[in-house]
Amino acid sequence: MPALIKPGDLIIHILNVGHGDAIIVGLPARNEDERTYGLVDCYKGTKVMKYMNKLYENKTKKRLEFICATHPHGDHISGIEMFIRNSDYCPREFWDSGFRHASGTYRDILIALLEKQVKMIRVSSGMEWYFGKLRITALSPSVVLRNQYVTYGVDMNNASIVLRLEHHDENVLLLRSRQYDKEHPDTPEEERAAGNSVVILAGDAEFDAWAQISSEYPKLETSAVFQGPLVKKMLSLLNCHIIKVAHHGSKHSAPLDMYEKMSPSLAVISCKKTPGTLTVGTKSVPRDRFPHLSAINALEECKAEILTTDGSYESQTWPDRTLKGPNSDHPGTIMIVVSPGGKPRWVKLCDDRDSVPPTIPTTV
Amino acid sequence: MERSVTQEDILHNWRERKIKVFRITVDEKLSDDYIRLMICSLIESIKDFADKETKRIVITDRRRNWDKEEEVYITSENYKDILGMLGLKKKHVEQIPWDNLNEGQVYLLGSFRIEEIKKRTNLKQAKIDKENRKRKVKRFILDARKVSFTQIDEQVNDAIRRLYFSTLRERRKHASTD
């Protein structure tokens, strides 16, 4: 049964933009008129701008709280300059991976940031932002990788910013401060419960990035009585309910053991089906580059429900000839609603990669 | 419904241009046989960046000199044909075997000639390089009679790094007044 979206809910719109990423994050607010937004990557700026205007229909537009360019590949940043130069949406902060690309698109973003005097922040693993009860943590790029950008160089996908969004039912900072209050000894239990309302946006992170994330965010338990990590492993910051799959579901998107650590209920792949062929010995084998069979297999192995923005996965059939996604076998934007501390719920809208859906639902 | 501009539309538009000069960036190697290029064309009204003294048009990497970048997807099988449409000659193809295309490379292709000029270095640089007090610097001059193809990463990367740190510095300036 769909429930009304409340102002205090976190809303994540993973837009159908074809082969690229554009994610609008609706930050929790006291009432709908006060709601502000952040943007994680922006491909097809014209569509994203129209979608944003639709979100603000009959409301006063507000500056974006942030734009996060996970990494400077064209399919993640080509629409960003448009937002920086827009008088309504010019962001308060620009989050950058620190990888300096030679493309004209990236150069133009830097010029726009300078001209509009937008704060640029070089993100690295461990950085946190708080928006009321929402905590956003950067899981990547690790400083180890970031320091390689000017020496050995890593490839751009591994420079990706990976964000963890945790929407707790209490103010996270208050909760952390209560850890030192002897009258409330249950803080780790409450932190564990927060795992239900975690969404990970993985940019285009590949193996090197995931390896660093895995080592920097081990399973740990923290205790109010004994300060510091215990050997008993119970709290995992990587555990999440939803993941926006890295690199459009390519064969490099994430290894199976990472998905097992995250154990998502829903995996969203922003993609446009791209067939290719692989030469094995003397044979030419047809194979989709995006989403790749190996990524799909790993996610199915973890029992995650899979949604693609182009509908290519959902329109496939199981061996018993039933559709893999019976109600979502069409292209469309995926809208996720996370109530504070609650399990996320989602809906797939109906829009192609250039147009916006006729209406954006108020119940999910 | 709004129609998407296809890769074919973009290439056709570029092929019709009177003066063809393209800045080509290897944006992403998506798989062994599939690459996305980001290509932009020199703006058509190019008179405004002529060298005032020599009246020659010097191609620079400034933002105002180039149209918006467009993405072009190439495979190991069709890349010679696609770049051929933009003016790449057979002799140039040897410069870019498929396996040598890597992310972050930037090429200039089209109607221009390369001039190497000797530029006087500053004192600090001269101390480092006592043998050559003058450094050779490449300039790209518009020339409708020629078709050239050259890699320009070095110049572009230096400029991007300067711009990047200027932007970061600006952020610090404002952070203190927020």
XYZ file of C-alpha atoms in Angstrom:
542
model
C 0.000 0.000 0.000
C 1.641 3.309 -1.070
C 2.282 5.769 1.756
C 2.361 9.564 1.565
C 5.845 11.075 1.260
C 6.520 13.163 4.347
C 8.763 16.253 4.481
C 11.106 14.403 6.846
C 11.711 11.622 4.298
C 14.870 11.352 2.262
C 14.001 11.055 -1.449
C 16.443 9.786 -4.053
C 15.602 10.078 -7.743
C 17.871 7.970 -9.977
C 17.018 9.470 -13.332
C 16.757 7.546 -16.575
C 19.358 9.359 -18.665
C 20.614 6.481 -20.802
C 24.280 5.544 -20.408
C 25.186 7.964 -17.615
C 24.329 8.984 -14.077
C 22.110 11.747 -12.696
C 20.832 11.431 -9.127
C 18.755 14.040 -7.339
C 18.798 13.782 -3.544
C 15.820 15.408 -1.791
C 17.060 16.278 1.679
C 14.725 15.901 4.679
C 13.057 19.105 5.863
C 10.492 20.341 8.409
C 7.936 21.001 5.651
C 7.806 20.454 1.875
C 8.342 24.148 1.092
C 11.653 24.038 2.929
C 12.974 20.942 1.169
C 16.326 21.448 -0.582
C 18.181 19.193 -2.970
C 21.637 17.889 -3.785
C 22.815 16.520 -7.103
C 25.115 13.520 -7.468
C 26.463 13.533 -11.041
C 24.592 15.062 -13.927
C 24.406 13.619 -17.417
C 21.808 15.039 -19.839
C 21.558 18.382 -18.043
C 18.502 19.527 -19.992
C 16.409 16.606 -18.763
C 17.725 16.931 -15.198
C 16.902 20.661 -15.176
C 13.333 19.954 -16.384
C 12.936 17.282 -13.716
C 14.211 19.651 -11.038
C 11.775 22.344 -12.220
C 8.983 19.792 -11.891
C 10.016 19.046 -8.309
C 9.736 22.781 -7.589
C 6.362 23.221 -9.346
C 4.380 25.932 -7.493
C 7.237 26.345 -5.006
C 10.114 28.781 -4.660
C 13.293 27.365 -6.159
C 16.303 27.104 -3.878
C 20.043 26.749 -4.368
C 21.320 23.188 -4.423
C 23.021 22.248 -1.165
C 25.740 20.479 -3.131
C 26.732 19.048 -6.467
C 28.896 15.952 -6.219
C 30.846 14.992 -9.342
C 31.806 11.435 -8.444
C 34.536 11.530 -11.119
C 35.076 13.602 -14.254
C 34.007 11.224 -17.050
C 31.648 12.847 -19.550
C 28.701 10.571 -18.730
C 28.748 11.891 -15.155
C 29.547 15.590 -15.534
C 28.319 16.878 -18.894
C 25.265 18.626 -17.379
C 26.918 20.081 -14.283
C 28.075 23.417 -15.720
C 24.460 24.231 -16.619
C 23.467 23.972 -12.936
C 26.446 25.979 -11.665
C 25.576 28.814 -14.058
C 21.833 28.698 -13.265
C 20.849 31.536 -10.956
C 18.244 29.438 -9.104
C 20.198 26.226 -8.609
C 23.845 27.363 -8.340
C 25.161 25.043 -5.595
C 26.554 26.067 -2.217
C 29.315 23.474 -2.491
C 30.935 21.420 -5.216
C 32.328 18.029 -4.168
C 35.174 16.876 -6.377
C 37.138 13.627 -6.496
C 40.432 15.436 -7.051
C 41.126 13.718 -10.364
C 41.972 16.370 -12.936
C 40.714 15.426 -16.379
C 41.848 17.002 -19.644
C 38.371 17.237 -21.205
C 36.874 20.585 -22.146
C 33.759 19.744 -20.108
C 35.781 19.460 -16.898
C 37.725 22.636 -17.712
C 34.430 24.517 -18.198
C 33.129 23.304 -14.821
C 36.249 24.641 -13.099
C 35.839 27.991 -14.857
C 32.153 28.155 -13.872
C 33.045 27.393 -10.226
C 35.616 30.186 -10.255
C 33.274 32.688 -11.889
C 30.330 31.847 -9.624
C 32.577 31.625 -6.540
C 31.330 28.211 -5.513
C 33.265 26.425 -2.780
C 35.071 23.360 -4.143
C 35.777 20.533 -1.728
C 38.177 17.680 -2.495
C 36.461 14.665 -1.014
C 38.242 11.693 0.491
C 37.198 8.677 2.472
C 35.841 9.375 5.953
C 34.491 12.872 5.296
C 30.980 13.405 6.671
C 28.139 15.854 6.136
C 25.014 16.171 8.262
C 21.613 17.356 7.108
C 19.457 16.964 10.216
C 18.947 13.242 10.721
C 20.728 12.393 7.474
C 24.411 11.565 7.582
C 26.354 11.396 4.330
C 29.720 9.641 4.542
C 32.309 9.407 1.783
C 33.512 5.806 1.585
C 35.881 6.555 -1.284
C 38.278 7.758 -2.718
C 40.733 6.592 -0.124
C 43.625 8.935 0.598
C 45.925 6.113 -0.516
C 44.340 6.216 -3.964
C 43.997 9.992 -4.018
C 47.704 10.420 -3.453
C 48.356 8.399 -6.575
C 46.626 10.879 -8.859
C 49.748 12.995 -9.235
C 52.296 10.223 -9.024
C 51.452 6.865 -10.551
C 47.924 7.802 -11.448
C 44.926 5.559 -10.989
C 42.236 5.237 -13.584
C 39.435 7.695 -13.301
C 36.733 5.214 -12.270
C 38.734 4.222 -9.203
C 38.929 7.893 -8.250
C 35.124 7.871 -7.884
C 33.473 9.323 -4.827
C 31.300 6.649 -3.184
C 28.648 8.030 -0.825
C 26.830 6.312 2.029
C 23.550 7.963 2.990
C 22.186 6.956 6.377
C 18.825 8.346 7.374
C 18.504 7.679 11.060
C 15.376 8.209 13.138
C 17.356 10.399 15.487
C 19.805 13.208 14.985
C 23.017 11.262 14.393
C 25.210 13.730 16.238
C 22.937 13.624 19.309
C 23.062 9.849 19.158
C 26.839 9.888 19.040
C 27.003 12.260 22.007
C 24.651 9.972 23.993
C 27.257 7.240 23.619
C 28.988 8.940 26.558
C 25.827 9.130 28.662
C 25.667 6.229 31.100
C 21.844 6.410 31.216
C 21.625 5.371 27.526
C 23.947 2.426 27.073
C 22.236 1.058 23.946
C 23.816 3.298 21.335
C 25.502 0.521 19.287
C 22.131 -1.236 19.040
C 20.591 1.935 17.663
C 23.467 2.410 15.237
C 23.052 -1.159 14.067
C 19.388 -0.543 13.434
C 20.340 2.362 11.171
C 21.651 -0.148 8.626
C 18.067 -0.570 7.461
C 17.937 2.948 6.102
C 21.283 3.086 4.290
C 21.695 3.803 0.596
C 25.077 3.592 -1.137
C 25.713 5.577 -4.311
C 28.747 3.941 -5.869
C 29.736 6.242 -8.743
C 31.891 4.194 -11.123
C 34.122 2.621 -8.433
C 36.036 -0.450 -9.600
C 38.185 -3.115 -7.954
C 40.970 -0.924 -6.481
C 38.416 1.403 -4.913
C 36.332 -1.458 -3.471
C 39.468 -3.087 -2.047
C 40.296 0.127 -0.174
C 36.697 0.556 1.006
C 36.658 -3.018 2.265
C 39.828 -2.497 4.290
C 38.849 0.937 5.649
C 35.321 -0.028 6.721
C 35.578 -3.436 8.425
C 32.816 -4.984 10.492
C 33.223 -3.691 14.029
C 31.306 -3.247 17.226
C 31.635 -0.112 19.288
C 30.551 -0.098 22.890
C 29.612 2.598 25.374
C 31.436 0.714 28.111
C 34.615 -0.114 26.250
C 35.718 2.702 23.939
C 37.379 1.417 20.810
C 36.878 -1.428 18.376
C 36.268 -4.907 19.777
C 37.316 -8.142 18.135
C 33.674 -9.196 18.166
C 32.441 -8.035 14.793
C 28.863 -6.904 14.625
C 28.522 -3.450 13.085
C 29.122 -3.048 9.373
C 29.062 0.380 7.809
C 28.901 -1.249 4.393
C 25.649 -3.009 5.133
C 22.977 -1.248 3.105
C 19.433 -1.604 1.927
C 19.931 -0.106 -1.531
C 22.912 0.287 -3.809
C 23.193 2.339 -6.961
C 25.414 -0.157 -8.775
C 28.804 1.149 -9.872
C 29.772 1.745 -13.494
C 26.388 1.029 -15.052
C 26.652 -2.642 -14.132
C 29.818 -3.318 -16.128
C 31.962 -6.398 -15.544
C 34.235 -4.189 -13.419
C 31.424 -2.744 -11.287
C 32.007 -4.763 -8.075
C 33.109 -8.216 -7.065
C 30.625 -10.670 -5.550
C 32.185 -10.531 -2.078
C 31.555 -6.766 -1.904
C 27.887 -7.308 -2.680
C 27.838 -9.996 0.009
C 29.220 -7.495 2.531
C 26.649 -4.895 1.511
C 23.796 -7.408 1.133
C 21.426 -4.963 -0.579
C 17.721 -5.636 -0.974
C 17.576 -3.472 -4.082
C 20.251 -2.805 -6.693
C 19.621 0.025 -9.150
C 21.570 0.087 -12.410
C 21.615 3.324 -14.384
C 22.315 2.101 -17.896
C 21.496 1.845 -21.566
C 21.825 -1.694 -22.830
C 24.960 -1.828 -24.986
C 25.550 -5.069 -26.868
C 29.060 -6.105 -27.841
C 30.976 -9.163 -28.902
C 33.828 -10.991 -27.289
C 36.297 -13.104 -29.216
C 37.004 -16.334 -27.361
C 39.578 -18.384 -29.250
C 38.191 -18.444 -32.771
C 34.582 -17.800 -31.758
C 32.779 -14.494 -31.556
C 30.451 -14.438 -28.549
C 27.652 -11.860 -28.232
C 27.649 -10.220 -24.805
C 26.112 -7.075 -23.279
C 28.733 -4.617 -22.102
C 26.160 -2.807 -19.945
C 24.729 -4.287 -17.796
C 27.182 -7.191 -17.898
C 26.133 -10.746 -17.110
C 28.781 -11.077 -14.373
C 27.342 -8.096 -12.438
C 23.788 -9.401 -12.853
C 24.842 -12.877 -11.678
C 26.598 -11.466 -8.592
C 23.543 -9.407 -7.626
C 21.159 -12.319 -8.188
C 23.497 -14.471 -6.097
C 22.989 -11.987 -3.241
C 19.215 -12.156 -3.727
C 18.959 -8.463 -4.524
C 16.002 -7.181 -6.511
C 17.417 -5.523 -9.638
C 15.999 -2.446 -11.335
C 17.507 -0.887 -14.451
C 16.681 2.583 -15.751
C 16.377 1.216 -19.302
C 14.221 -1.741 -18.256
C 16.549 -4.215 -20.005
C 16.887 -6.563 -17.016
C 13.243 -6.518 -15.984
C 12.072 -7.456 -19.480
C 14.125 -10.668 -19.418
C 12.479 -13.887 -18.318
C 13.237 -16.525 -15.705
C 13.507 -20.197 -16.825
C 9.764 -20.560 -16.090
C 9.136 -17.773 -18.646
C 7.871 -15.235 -16.121
C 9.240 -11.702 -16.410
C 12.128 -10.761 -14.098
C 10.463 -7.412 -13.359
C 6.761 -7.841 -14.135
C 5.728 -4.288 -13.209
C 8.871 -2.500 -14.246
C 9.780 -3.913 -17.678
C 9.990 -0.417 -19.189
C 12.477 2.458 -19.106
C 12.064 4.918 -16.258
C 13.420 6.949 -13.381
C 13.620 5.133 -10.065
C 12.364 7.007 -7.036
C 13.391 5.835 -3.568
C 11.887 7.121 -0.337
C 13.631 6.551 2.991
C 11.691 7.450 6.116
C 13.856 8.236 9.153
C 15.106 4.887 10.476
C 12.688 3.012 8.261
C 13.145 0.594 5.410
C 13.255 2.281 2.007
C 10.398 1.908 -0.444
C 10.596 2.591 -4.174
C 8.704 3.038 -7.389
C 9.721 3.034 -11.036
C 8.330 5.921 -13.079
C 7.737 5.833 -16.821
C 10.007 8.127 -18.831
C 12.487 7.711 -21.671
C 15.997 9.094 -21.449
C 15.141 12.538 -22.850
C 11.731 13.322 -21.382
C 10.483 13.808 -17.835
C 7.601 11.784 -16.392
C 4.224 13.557 -16.599
C 3.867 13.531 -12.809
C 6.155 12.841 -9.899
C 4.213 10.859 -7.310
C 3.513 12.149 -3.825
C 2.873 8.656 -2.502
C 5.274 5.712 -2.739
C 8.410 14.138 -27.915
C 11.853 15.734 -28.011
C 14.179 13.844 -30.367
C 17.664 12.976 -29.216
C 20.527 14.330 -31.286
C 22.317 11.251 -32.571
C 26.010 10.684 -33.136
C 25.306 10.644 -36.881
C 23.645 14.112 -36.669
C 26.684 15.514 -34.866
C 29.190 14.005 -37.299
C 27.149 15.221 -40.285
C 27.065 18.749 -38.858
C 30.828 18.749 -38.357
C 31.497 17.376 -41.847
C 29.636 20.353 -43.327
C 31.834 22.917 -41.596
C 33.991 25.199 -43.761
C 36.924 25.237 -41.396
C 37.401 22.010 -39.524
C 39.500 21.949 -36.368
C 38.630 19.503 -33.591
C 39.824 19.025 -30.018
C 39.532 15.302 -29.288
C 39.776 13.898 -25.742
C 39.904 10.167 -25.033
C 37.318 10.266 -22.248
C 36.762 6.654 -21.230
C 37.913 3.241 -22.359
C 34.673 1.369 -21.683
C 36.004 -2.005 -22.797
C 38.841 -3.367 -24.910
C 37.020 -2.515 -28.115
C 34.841 0.442 -27.101
C 35.858 4.021 -26.311
C 34.028 7.275 -25.679
C 35.654 10.379 -27.136
C 34.668 13.902 -26.190
C 35.035 16.109 -29.260
C 34.506 19.803 -29.742
C 34.866 21.941 -32.815
C 36.536 25.314 -33.114
C 33.777 27.953 -33.098
C 32.753 29.211 -36.509
C 33.212 32.920 -35.728
C 36.910 32.560 -35.074
C 38.075 36.039 -36.111
C 37.988 37.438 -32.606
C 41.016 35.486 -31.461
C 43.413 36.515 -34.215
C 46.841 37.611 -33.104
C 46.670 41.433 -33.246
C 50.226 41.911 -34.513
C 50.477 39.187 -37.120
C 46.758 38.950 -37.991
C 47.120 35.187 -37.850
C 44.612 33.099 -35.958
C 46.274 31.248 -33.115
C 44.323 28.268 -31.813
C 44.325 28.212 -28.027
C 42.605 26.013 -25.465
C 40.474 28.853 -24.107
C 36.844 28.088 -23.420
C 35.467 30.803 -25.732
C 37.288 29.307 -28.725
C 35.438 26.012 -28.735
C 31.865 24.810 -29.131
C 30.269 22.520 -26.573
C 31.884 19.111 -26.289
C 29.935 16.173 -27.738
C 30.402 12.485 -27.017
C 31.305 10.133 -29.862
C 31.510 6.384 -29.298
C 34.064 4.465 -31.373
C 35.014 0.824 -31.714
C 38.290 -0.707 -32.837
C 36.594 -1.412 -36.148
C 35.037 1.959 -36.982
C 37.349 4.524 -35.377
C 39.424 5.154 -38.488
C 36.271 5.845 -40.517
C 34.775 8.146 -37.881
C 37.963 10.153 -37.445
C 38.333 10.084 -41.242
C 35.017 11.966 -41.480
C 36.587 14.689 -39.368
C 39.555 14.909 -41.723
C 42.056 12.378 -40.371
C 44.389 11.253 -43.169
C 45.756 7.755 -43.666
C 49.261 8.904 -42.715
C 47.919 10.068 -39.330
C 46.308 6.740 -38.499
C 49.731 5.246 -37.763
C 50.044 7.778 -34.943
C 47.072 6.290 -33.135
C 46.958 2.516 -33.121
C 43.878 1.405 -31.170
C 45.862 -0.071 -28.292
C 47.661 3.226 -27.725
C 44.472 5.191 -27.103
C 44.318 5.942 -23.398
C 42.095 8.005 -21.133
C 43.143 11.620 -20.799
C 44.910 11.918 -24.174
C 44.008 15.066 -26.077
C 44.500 15.516 -29.813
C 44.095 18.434 -32.160
C 42.927 17.551 -35.669
C 42.180 19.778 -38.636
C 43.186 22.802 -40.685
C 46.165 24.202 -38.848
C 49.933 24.184 -38.975
C 52.350 23.860 -36.110
C 54.943 26.535 -35.499
C 57.688 26.144 -32.988
C 58.822 29.408 -31.527
C 61.658 30.013 -29.144
C 60.348 31.593 -25.997
C 62.597 33.379 -23.522
C 62.392 31.623 -20.190
C 62.299 33.364 -16.855
C 65.415 33.480 -14.668
C 64.344 30.626 -12.423
C 63.818 28.351 -15.410
C 67.080 29.515 -16.963
C 68.989 28.471 -13.850
C 67.534 25.012 -14.125
C 68.311 24.801 -17.801
C 71.526 26.785 -18.346
C 72.221 25.303 -21.766
C 69.025 26.599 -23.324
C 67.993 30.044 -22.247
C 65.227 29.834 -24.766
C 62.576 27.125 -24.782
C 60.727 25.854 -27.810
C 56.987 26.350 -27.582
C 54.450 24.988 -30.060
C 51.824 27.299 -31.542
C 48.907 26.193 -33.669
C 48.043 28.551 -36.526
C 44.859 28.213 -38.555
C 45.748 27.227 -42.124
C 43.019 26.104 -44.513
C 45.578 24.493 -46.862
C 46.849 22.015 -44.301
C 45.488 19.087 -42.336
C 47.450 18.340 -39.177
C 47.062 15.947 -36.311
C 48.962 16.275 -33.050
C 48.774 15.281 -29.401
C 48.512 18.211 -26.983
C 48.144 16.575 -23.532
C 51.159 18.311 -22.076
C 49.889 21.833 -22.678
C 46.314 20.954 -21.684
C 47.269 19.155 -18.468
C 49.438 22.034 -17.269
C 46.597 24.476 -17.895
C 44.028 22.262 -16.137
C 46.282 21.891 -13.087
C 46.758 25.666 -12.855
C 43.010 26.195 -13.154
C 42.239 23.467 -10.604
C 44.405 24.971 -7.907
C 43.095 28.466 -8.643
C 39.584 27.126 -8.019
C 40.638 25.445 -4.774
C 42.379 28.641 -3.646
C 39.243 30.648 -4.370
C 37.262 28.227 -2.203
C 39.605 28.825 0.732
C 39.266 32.584 0.345
C 35.491 32.343 0.568
C 35.445 29.691 3.263
C 37.086 32.172 5.627
C 34.356 34.763 5.051
C 31.367 32.395 5.267
